[in-house]
Amino acid sequence: QFLYLIGFAFSTTLSTSNYTTMSQIVSLSLLVGFLCVLLPSLKMPHPYEGLRTVPVSEEKLANVPPFPPDFATGAIRLNNLLEKATRVFEGKVFGAEHVDTSPDGTQLYLLDRYGYMHIAAISDGVPRDLKMNVTYVGPGRPLGFVVTEDSVLVACSLKGLLRITWTESGKGEKLRRTYFKEILANQGPDGLPIHYANAVALHPSSGDVYFTSSTQRPVSLSSDGYYDTLRGSILNAMRGDASGRVLKYCNTTGKVSLVAADLWFPNGIAVSPDGQYLYVVETFGYRVLRVSLKTNHQTVLVGHLPAHPDGISIAPNGNLWVSLVSPLSVLTMSFPYPMLRGVLAQFIYFVTMLVKQNGMVVQVSPEGEVLTTLADPSGSTVYSVSSAHQKGDMLYLGCLSGDYVSYYRLAQT
């Protein structure tokens, strides 16, 4: 009966979010309550099959901000600034989770959810003339990446840490590239496979590569032919799986070592300009961690974020851009209840629909002060912002769930 009441209370809260009608709320509450009582041994769906949900520690629950989020008095205030952003390549690029420019700022690199790389020329800050499918990075789901003078370092959810290099022939319009791919790391220091490499950062002096492995479980292939990392992240939250790691690939020895462990979905990662610290996004910790590269000691740079943080990058002035891919969800109210999360996981398709979409990016100082918020609360112009990369006055935005990328002129702020 207690579990039934939990299900009813959880479902009733949906009415505050305009996600469903009252009749659907009552139906869902009855269904959740029924399953909670009759299916105590419920196991997770693929790719978590055979596993049950696990309790979330009190320490991690304390990191979860209250729902609904407070945008009235908190450091992050909603505005409409991102409605001035401009979409580009709409209908051509699907699920470009991350964006980065060439070091000279003349090209914008994109990797889509199907595993293809696209490159656009940048003129006056505006991406134009998209060259599509210049190379295939798959099979797998490329996520975060870093572009250098002669390579692209990629975190792939299927294959681990990759490096793409190329040779060039011809000049001008006849310039041609031949691409080569190699896997740098697909096992952790314990010999276990890296199932969900998510983001990459390059140390400015040593050339060592730091990357996140969000969870020990793999990502499943969707019926649409791509590896569905959004579904994987929600299942990770529903299980309460804090098995994420931060790893280091040594540029000289090729060995992989552990930097941090037991994180609840580590995501974006960046290295401070002086090479002293790592900045690590912990998505279901709703915070950004600062990790000393001398001692591996962790401190919270900014926490209790009122949305799901995803990507992070260093701005030219040394501040950090943190993308908030989706607002805080009613699903967080299920975190203290493992059985309820197990029930919700059985309806992952419908649960995914509860994740509202809007657009939001914040700028944070190296001391953890929120300096700027750029938002599109309705998601009418941009939504599902999963990365932000600044070059000059332009802020380029990745989009996890959409079929476009976008840019925003910071002079408008």
CSV table of C-alpha atoms in Angstrom, one decimal:
chain,number,residue,atom,x,y,z
A,1,GLN,CA,0.0,0.0,0.0
A,2,PHE,CA,2.9,2.3,0.8
A,3,LEU,CA,4.3,1.7,-2.7
A,4,TYR,CA,0.9,2.3,-4.2
A,5,LEU,CA,0.7,5.7,-2.6
A,6,ILE,CA,4.1,6.5,-3.8
A,7,GLY,CA,3.0,5.7,-7.4
A,8,PHE,CA,-0.1,7.8,-7.0
A,9,ALA,CA,1.7,10.8,-5.6
A,10,PHE,CA,4.3,10.6,-8.3
A,11,SER,CA,1.8,10.4,-11.1
A,12,THR,CA,-0.3,13.2,-9.6
A,13,THR,CA,2.6,15.6,-9.8
A,14,LEU,CA,2.6,15.3,-13.6
A,15,SER,CA,-0.5,17.5,-13.6
A,16,THR,CA,1.7,20.5,-12.6
A,17,SER,CA,3.8,20.1,-15.8
A,18,ASN,CA,1.1,20.0,-18.4
A,19,TYR,CA,2.4,16.7,-19.7
A,20,THR,CA,-0.9,14.7,-19.6
A,21,THR,CA,-4.6,14.9,-18.8
A,22,MET,CA,-6.1,14.0,-15.4
A,23,SER,CA,-7.6,10.8,-16.8
A,24,GLN,CA,-4.1,9.7,-17.9
A,25,ILE,CA,-2.7,10.6,-14.6
A,26,VAL,CA,-5.2,8.4,-12.7
A,27,SER,CA,-4.6,5.5,-15.2
A,28,LEU,CA,-0.8,5.8,-14.8
A,29,SER,CA,-1.0,6.0,-11.0
A,30,LEU,CA,-3.1,2.9,-10.9
A,31,LEU,CA,-0.7,1.1,-13.2
A,32,VAL,CA,2.4,2.2,-11.3
A,33,GLY,CA,0.8,1.2,-8.0
A,34,PHE,CA,-0.3,-2.2,-9.3
A,35,LEU,CA,3.2,-3.0,-10.7
A,36,CYS,CA,4.9,-1.8,-7.6
A,37,VAL,CA,2.9,-4.2,-5.4
A,38,LEU,CA,2.8,-7.2,-7.7
A,39,LEU,CA,6.3,-7.1,-9.3
A,40,PRO,CA,8.8,-6.7,-6.5
A,41,SER,CA,11.5,-8.5,-8.4
A,42,LEU,CA,11.2,-6.4,-11.6
A,43,LYS,CA,14.4,-6.2,-13.6
A,44,MET,CA,15.7,-3.5,-15.9
A,45,PRO,CA,15.1,-3.6,-19.7
A,46,HIS,CA,17.9,-3.9,-22.3
A,47,PRO,CA,20.8,-3.1,-22.1
A,48,TYR,CA,20.4,-3.5,-18.3
A,49,GLU,CA,18.7,-6.9,-18.6
A,50,GLY,CA,19.2,-9.2,-15.6
A,51,LEU,CA,19.9,-6.2,-13.3
A,52,ARG,CA,17.7,-4.6,-10.7
A,53,THR,CA,17.6,-1.0,-9.6
A,54,VAL,CA,19.9,-0.1,-6.7
A,55,PRO,CA,19.4,2.4,-3.9
A,56,VAL,CA,20.9,5.9,-4.4
A,57,SER,CA,23.1,6.9,-1.5
A,58,GLU,CA,22.0,9.7,0.8
A,59,GLU,CA,25.1,11.7,-0.3
A,60,LYS,CA,24.0,11.6,-4.0
A,61,LEU,CA,20.4,12.3,-3.2
A,62,ALA,CA,21.5,15.4,-1.4
A,63,ASN,CA,23.0,16.7,-4.7
A,64,VAL,CA,19.6,16.5,-6.5
A,65,PRO,CA,17.8,19.9,-6.4
A,66,PRO,CA,14.2,20.1,-5.5
A,67,PHE,CA,11.5,19.9,-8.1
A,68,PRO,CA,10.1,22.1,-9.6
A,69,PRO,CA,13.3,24.1,-10.1
A,70,ASP,CA,13.7,27.7,-8.7
A,71,PHE,CA,14.4,30.1,-11.4
A,72,ALA,CA,13.0,33.1,-9.5
A,73,THR,CA,15.5,33.5,-6.7
A,74,GLY,CA,18.4,31.2,-7.7
A,75,ALA,CA,21.6,32.2,-9.5
A,76,ILE,CA,20.3,30.9,-12.8
A,77,ARG,CA,17.4,33.1,-14.1
A,78,LEU,CA,15.3,32.4,-17.2
A,79,ASN,CA,15.4,34.8,-20.1
A,80,ASN,CA,14.7,34.7,-23.8
A,81,LEU,CA,18.2,35.5,-25.1
A,82,LEU,CA,18.6,32.2,-26.9
A,83,GLU,CA,15.6,33.0,-29.0
A,84,LYS,CA,18.0,35.2,-31.0
A,85,ALA,CA,20.1,32.2,-31.9
A,86,THR,CA,20.2,31.0,-35.5
A,87,ARG,CA,19.7,27.5,-36.7
A,88,VAL,CA,21.9,26.1,-39.5
A,89,PHE,CA,21.9,22.9,-41.5
A,90,GLU,CA,18.4,22.2,-40.4
A,91,GLY,CA,17.2,18.8,-41.7
A,92,LYS,CA,20.7,17.8,-42.7
A,93,VAL,CA,22.5,17.0,-39.4
A,94,PHE,CA,20.8,14.7,-36.9
A,95,GLY,CA,21.9,14.6,-33.3
A,96,ALA,CA,25.1,16.6,-33.5
A,97,GLU,CA,25.7,16.3,-29.8
A,98,HIS,CA,29.0,18.2,-29.8
A,99,VAL,CA,30.5,21.0,-32.0
A,100,ASP,CA,34.1,22.2,-32.3
A,101,THR,CA,36.1,24.5,-34.6
A,102,SER,CA,39.4,24.0,-36.2
A,103,PRO,CA,42.2,25.8,-34.3
A,104,ASP,CA,42.2,28.7,-36.8
A,105,GLY,CA,38.4,29.1,-36.6
A,106,THR,CA,37.8,28.6,-40.3
A,107,GLN,CA,35.9,25.3,-40.0
A,108,LEU,CA,33.1,23.9,-37.9
A,109,TYR,CA,33.2,20.1,-37.2
A,110,LEU,CA,30.1,18.1,-36.5
A,111,LEU,CA,29.6,14.4,-35.8
A,112,ASP,CA,26.0,13.1,-36.1
A,113,ARG,CA,24.3,10.3,-34.3
A,114,TYR,CA,24.7,7.8,-37.2
A,115,GLY,CA,28.5,8.1,-37.0
A,116,TYR,CA,29.3,10.5,-39.9
A,117,MET,CA,31.6,13.6,-39.8
A,118,HIS,CA,30.5,16.8,-41.5
A,119,ILE,CA,32.6,20.0,-41.9
A,120,ALA,CA,31.4,23.5,-42.6
A,121,ALA,CA,33.3,26.5,-43.7
A,122,ILE,CA,33.1,29.5,-41.4
A,123,SER,CA,32.8,33.0,-42.9
A,124,ASP,CA,32.4,36.0,-40.7
A,125,GLY,CA,31.6,33.6,-37.9
A,126,VAL,CA,28.7,32.0,-39.7
A,127,PRO,CA,28.9,28.3,-40.7
A,128,ARG,CA,28.2,27.8,-44.4
A,129,ASP,CA,28.9,25.4,-47.2
A,130,LEU,CA,28.4,22.1,-45.3
A,131,LYS,CA,30.4,19.2,-46.6
A,132,MET,CA,28.5,16.2,-45.5
A,133,ASN,CA,29.7,12.7,-44.8
A,134,VAL,CA,33.3,13.5,-45.2
A,135,THR,CA,34.2,10.3,-43.3
A,136,TYR,CA,32.4,7.6,-41.4
A,137,VAL,CA,33.5,7.3,-37.7
A,138,GLY,CA,31.0,4.5,-36.9
A,139,PRO,CA,29.8,2.0,-36.2
A,140,GLY,CA,28.8,3.5,-32.9
A,141,ARG,CA,27.7,6.9,-31.5
A,142,PRO,CA,30.4,9.5,-31.6
A,143,LEU,CA,29.8,12.1,-28.8
A,144,GLY,CA,32.3,14.6,-27.6
A,145,PHE,CA,35.5,15.4,-29.6
A,146,VAL,CA,38.4,17.8,-29.8
A,147,VAL,CA,39.8,19.1,-33.1
A,148,THR,CA,43.6,19.7,-33.3
A,149,GLU,CA,45.8,20.8,-36.1
A,150,ASP,CA,46.2,17.3,-37.5
A,151,SER,CA,43.6,15.1,-35.8
A,152,VAL,CA,40.3,14.7,-34.1
A,153,LEU,CA,40.0,12.9,-30.8
A,154,VAL,CA,36.6,11.3,-30.4
A,155,ALA,CA,34.7,9.7,-27.5
A,156,CYS,CA,32.5,7.0,-29.0
A,157,SER,CA,29.9,5.2,-26.9
A,158,LEU,CA,30.6,1.9,-28.7
A,159,LYS,CA,34.3,1.9,-29.4
A,160,GLY,CA,35.9,4.0,-26.7
A,161,LEU,CA,38.6,6.7,-27.4
A,162,LEU,CA,39.4,7.2,-31.0
A,163,ARG,CA,41.8,9.3,-33.0
A,164,ILE,CA,41.1,10.4,-36.6
A,165,THR,CA,44.0,11.6,-38.7
A,166,TRP,CA,44.3,12.5,-42.4
A,167,THR,CA,46.5,13.1,-45.3
A,168,GLU,CA,45.8,15.9,-47.9
A,169,SER,CA,46.4,16.1,-51.6
A,170,GLY,CA,45.7,18.9,-54.1
A,171,LYS,CA,45.0,22.5,-53.4
A,172,GLY,CA,42.1,24.9,-53.2
A,173,GLU,CA,38.9,23.4,-54.5
A,174,LYS,CA,40.8,20.3,-55.5
A,175,LEU,CA,42.0,19.7,-51.9
A,176,ARG,CA,41.2,16.1,-50.9
A,177,ARG,CA,41.6,14.4,-47.6
A,178,THR,CA,42.1,10.7,-46.9
A,179,TYR,CA,41.0,9.8,-43.3
A,180,PHE,CA,42.5,7.1,-41.0
A,181,LYS,CA,40.9,5.9,-37.7
A,182,GLU,CA,42.5,4.2,-34.8
A,183,ILE,CA,41.2,3.1,-31.4
A,184,LEU,CA,43.4,4.5,-28.7
A,185,ALA,CA,41.6,3.0,-25.7
A,186,ASN,CA,38.7,0.6,-25.3
A,187,GLN,CA,39.5,-0.9,-21.9
A,188,GLY,CA,39.9,0.7,-18.5
A,189,PRO,CA,42.9,0.1,-16.2
A,190,ASP,CA,41.0,-2.8,-14.7
A,191,GLY,CA,40.7,-4.5,-18.1
A,192,LEU,CA,36.9,-3.9,-18.3
A,193,PRO,CA,35.5,-2.6,-21.6
A,194,ILE,CA,34.8,1.2,-21.9
A,195,HIS,CA,31.1,1.0,-22.8
A,196,TYR,CA,30.1,4.6,-22.8
A,197,ALA,CA,32.9,7.0,-23.6
A,198,ASN,CA,31.2,10.4,-23.7
A,199,ALA,CA,33.5,13.4,-23.8
A,200,VAL,CA,37.2,14.3,-24.4
A,201,ALA,CA,39.6,17.0,-23.2
A,202,LEU,CA,43.2,17.5,-24.2
A,203,HIS,CA,45.9,18.7,-21.8
A,204,PRO,CA,47.5,21.8,-23.2
A,205,SER,CA,51.1,20.9,-22.4
A,206,SER,CA,51.4,17.1,-21.9
A,207,GLY,CA,49.1,16.1,-24.8
A,208,ASP,CA,47.5,13.6,-22.4
A,209,VAL,CA,43.8,12.9,-23.1
A,210,TYR,CA,41.2,12.9,-20.4
A,211,PHE,CA,37.8,11.4,-21.1
A,212,THR,CA,34.6,10.4,-19.3
A,213,SER,CA,33.0,6.9,-19.3
A,214,SER,CA,29.5,7.6,-18.2
A,215,THR,CA,28.5,4.1,-17.1
A,216,GLN,CA,29.6,0.5,-17.2
A,217,ARG,CA,26.6,-0.5,-19.3
A,218,PRO,CA,26.6,-0.3,-23.1
A,219,VAL,CA,24.2,1.7,-25.3
A,220,SER,CA,21.5,-0.1,-27.2
A,221,LEU,CA,20.9,0.2,-30.9
A,222,SER,CA,17.6,1.9,-31.7
A,223,SER,CA,15.1,0.7,-34.3
A,224,ASP,CA,16.1,3.9,-36.3
A,225,GLY,CA,19.6,2.6,-36.7
A,226,TYR,CA,21.6,4.7,-34.2
A,227,TYR,CA,22.9,4.1,-30.7
A,228,ASP,CA,20.4,5.8,-28.5
A,229,THR,CA,22.4,7.6,-25.8
A,230,LEU,CA,19.4,9.6,-24.5
A,231,ARG,CA,17.6,6.4,-23.7
A,232,GLY,CA,20.8,5.0,-22.2
A,233,SER,CA,21.2,8.0,-19.9
A,234,ILE,CA,17.6,7.8,-18.6
A,235,LEU,CA,17.9,4.1,-17.9
A,236,ASN,CA,21.1,4.9,-16.0
A,237,ALA,CA,19.2,7.3,-13.9
A,238,MET,CA,16.3,4.9,-13.3
A,239,ARG,CA,18.7,2.2,-12.2
A,240,GLY,CA,20.6,4.6,-9.9
A,241,ASP,CA,23.9,3.4,-11.5
A,242,ALA,CA,26.8,5.6,-10.3
A,243,SER,CA,29.5,3.6,-12.1
A,244,GLY,CA,30.8,6.4,-14.2
A,245,ARG,CA,34.6,7.1,-14.4
A,246,VAL,CA,37.0,9.8,-15.6
A,247,LEU,CA,40.0,8.2,-17.4
A,248,LYS,CA,43.4,9.4,-18.6
A,249,TYR,CA,45.1,8.2,-21.8
A,250,CYS,CA,48.8,8.9,-21.5
A,251,ASN,CA,50.2,10.5,-24.7
A,252,THR,CA,53.6,8.9,-24.3
A,253,THR,CA,52.9,5.4,-23.0
A,254,GLY,CA,49.5,4.7,-24.4
A,255,LYS,CA,48.3,3.5,-20.9
A,256,VAL,CA,44.9,4.3,-19.4
A,257,SER,CA,44.7,5.3,-15.7
A,258,LEU,CA,41.8,6.1,-13.4
A,259,VAL,CA,41.3,9.7,-12.3
A,260,ALA,CA,37.8,9.5,-10.7
A,261,ALA,CA,35.2,6.9,-10.1
A,262,ASP,CA,31.7,6.3,-8.7
A,263,LEU,CA,30.2,9.2,-10.5
A,264,TRP,CA,26.6,9.4,-11.5
A,265,PHE,CA,26.8,9.8,-15.3
A,266,PRO,CA,30.0,11.9,-15.8
A,267,ASN,CA,29.5,13.8,-19.0
A,268,GLY,CA,31.3,16.9,-20.4
A,269,ILE,CA,35.0,17.5,-19.5
A,270,ALA,CA,37.5,20.3,-19.9
A,271,VAL,CA,41.0,21.1,-18.8
A,272,SER,CA,41.8,24.5,-17.2
A,273,PRO,CA,44.1,26.7,-19.4
A,274,ASP,CA,47.0,26.3,-16.9
A,275,GLY,CA,46.6,22.5,-17.0
A,276,GLN,CA,46.1,22.3,-13.2
A,277,TYR,CA,42.5,21.2,-13.0
A,278,LEU,CA,39.8,19.1,-14.8
A,279,TYR,CA,36.3,20.3,-14.9
A,280,VAL,CA,33.9,17.4,-15.0
A,281,VAL,CA,30.1,17.5,-15.5
A,282,GLU,CA,28.2,15.0,-13.4
A,283,THR,CA,24.8,15.0,-15.0
A,284,PHE,CA,22.7,13.2,-12.3
A,285,GLY,CA,24.8,14.9,-9.6
A,286,TYR,CA,23.5,18.2,-11.1
A,287,ARG,CA,26.9,19.7,-10.6
A,288,VAL,CA,30.3,20.5,-12.1
A,289,LEU,CA,33.3,19.0,-10.3
A,290,ARG,CA,36.8,20.5,-10.2
A,291,VAL,CA,39.5,17.8,-10.0
A,292,SER,CA,43.1,18.6,-9.2
A,293,LEU,CA,45.4,16.9,-11.7
A,294,LYS,CA,48.2,16.8,-9.0
A,295,THR,CA,46.2,15.0,-6.3
A,296,ASN,CA,42.9,13.9,-8.0
A,297,HIS,CA,41.2,15.7,-5.1
A,298,GLN,CA,37.6,16.7,-6.1
A,299,THR,CA,35.7,19.8,-5.1
A,300,VAL,CA,32.3,21.0,-6.3
A,301,LEU,CA,32.7,24.0,-8.6
A,302,VAL,CA,28.9,24.6,-8.9
A,303,GLY,CA,26.1,22.4,-7.7
A,304,HIS,CA,22.3,22.0,-7.4
A,305,LEU,CA,21.9,23.1,-11.1
A,306,PRO,CA,18.2,23.4,-11.9
A,307,ALA,CA,18.6,21.4,-15.1
A,308,HIS,CA,20.6,18.5,-16.5
A,309,PRO,CA,24.2,19.6,-17.3
A,310,ASP,CA,25.8,18.0,-20.3
A,311,GLY,CA,28.7,19.6,-22.1
A,312,ILE,CA,31.4,22.0,-20.8
A,313,SER,CA,34.1,24.1,-22.6
A,314,ILE,CA,36.6,26.8,-21.8
A,315,ALA,CA,35.8,30.3,-23.1
A,316,PRO,CA,38.6,32.5,-24.4
A,317,ASN,CA,38.5,34.5,-21.2
A,318,GLY,CA,39.0,31.4,-19.0
A,319,ASN,CA,35.4,31.1,-17.9
A,320,LEU,CA,33.4,28.0,-18.6
A,321,TRP,CA,30.4,27.4,-20.8
A,322,VAL,CA,28.1,24.7,-19.4
A,323,SER,CA,25.2,23.5,-21.5
A,324,LEU,CA,22.0,22.4,-19.7
A,325,VAL,CA,20.5,19.9,-22.1
A,326,SER,CA,17.0,19.6,-20.5
A,327,PRO,CA,15.2,21.1,-17.5
A,328,LEU,CA,14.9,19.4,-14.2
A,329,SER,CA,12.3,16.6,-14.5
A,330,VAL,CA,9.6,15.2,-12.3
A,331,LEU,CA,11.4,11.9,-12.6
A,332,THR,CA,13.9,13.1,-10.0
A,333,MET,CA,11.1,12.6,-7.4
A,334,SER,CA,11.5,8.8,-8.0
A,335,PHE,CA,15.2,8.7,-7.2
A,336,PRO,CA,14.7,7.7,-3.5
A,337,TYR,CA,12.5,4.7,-4.5
A,338,PRO,CA,14.4,1.9,-6.3
A,339,MET,CA,11.2,-0.2,-7.0
A,340,LEU,CA,9.4,2.8,-8.5
A,341,ARG,CA,12.3,3.5,-10.7
A,342,GLY,CA,12.3,-0.1,-11.8
A,343,VAL,CA,8.6,0.2,-12.8
A,344,LEU,CA,9.2,3.4,-14.7
A,345,ALA,CA,12.1,1.8,-16.6
A,346,GLN,CA,9.6,-0.7,-18.1
A,347,PHE,CA,7.9,2.2,-19.9
A,348,ILE,CA,11.1,4.0,-21.0
A,349,TYR,CA,9.5,5.2,-24.2
A,350,PHE,CA,6.8,7.1,-22.3
A,351,VAL,CA,9.2,8.2,-19.6
A,352,THR,CA,11.4,9.8,-22.3
A,353,MET,CA,8.4,11.8,-23.3
A,354,LEU,CA,8.3,13.3,-19.8
A,355,VAL,CA,11.7,15.0,-20.4
A,356,LYS,CA,10.7,18.5,-21.5
A,357,GLN,CA,12.9,20.3,-24.0
A,358,ASN,CA,14.2,23.8,-23.9
A,359,GLY,CA,17.4,25.6,-24.5
A,360,MET,CA,19.9,26.8,-21.9
A,361,VAL,CA,23.6,27.6,-21.5
A,362,VAL,CA,25.3,29.2,-18.5
A,363,GLN,CA,28.7,30.8,-18.2
A,364,VAL,CA,30.5,30.0,-14.9
A,365,SER,CA,33.7,31.5,-13.6
A,366,PRO,CA,36.7,29.3,-12.5
A,367,GLU,CA,35.5,30.1,-8.9
A,368,GLY,CA,32.1,28.7,-9.5
A,369,GLU,CA,30.1,32.0,-9.9
A,370,VAL,CA,27.3,31.9,-12.5
A,371,LEU,CA,28.0,34.9,-14.7
A,372,THR,CA,25.6,34.6,-17.6
A,373,THR,CA,22.5,32.7,-18.5
A,374,LEU,CA,21.3,32.3,-22.1
A,375,ALA,CA,17.9,30.6,-22.4
A,376,ASP,CA,15.0,29.7,-24.7
A,377,PRO,CA,12.4,28.5,-22.2
A,378,SER,CA,10.0,27.3,-24.8
A,379,GLY,CA,12.5,25.7,-27.0
A,380,SER,CA,11.0,27.5,-30.0
A,381,THR,CA,14.4,28.4,-31.5
A,382,VAL,CA,16.9,26.1,-29.9
A,383,TYR,CA,16.4,23.1,-27.5
A,384,SER,CA,18.4,20.1,-26.2
A,385,VAL,CA,21.6,22.2,-26.2
A,386,SER,CA,24.3,19.6,-25.4
A,387,SER,CA,27.4,21.6,-26.0
A,388,ALA,CA,28.6,25.2,-26.4
A,389,HIS,CA,31.9,26.2,-28.1
A,390,GLN,CA,33.0,29.9,-28.2
A,391,LYS,CA,35.3,31.2,-31.0
A,392,GLY,CA,35.6,35.0,-30.9
A,393,ASP,CA,32.2,36.6,-30.5
A,394,MET,CA,30.3,33.4,-31.7
A,395,LEU,CA,28.9,30.7,-29.6
A,396,TYR,CA,28.3,27.5,-31.5
A,397,LEU,CA,25.7,25.1,-30.0
A,398,GLY,CA,25.3,21.4,-30.4
A,399,CYS,CA,21.9,19.7,-30.3
A,400,LEU,CA,21.5,16.2,-28.9
A,401,SER,CA,17.9,15.6,-30.1
A,402,GLY,CA,17.4,17.9,-33.1
A,403,ASP,CA,18.2,17.9,-36.8
A,404,TYR,CA,20.3,21.1,-36.7
A,405,VAL,CA,23.0,23.0,-34.9
A,406,SER,CA,23.0,26.7,-34.1
A,407,TYR,CA,25.0,29.8,-33.3
A,408,TYR,CA,24.6,32.8,-31.1
A,409,ARG,CA,26.3,36.2,-31.3
A,410,LEU,CA,27.4,37.1,-27.8
A,411,ALA,CA,27.3,40.8,-28.7
A,412,GLN,CA,23.5,40.4,-28.4
A,413,THR,CA,23.8,39.5,-24.7
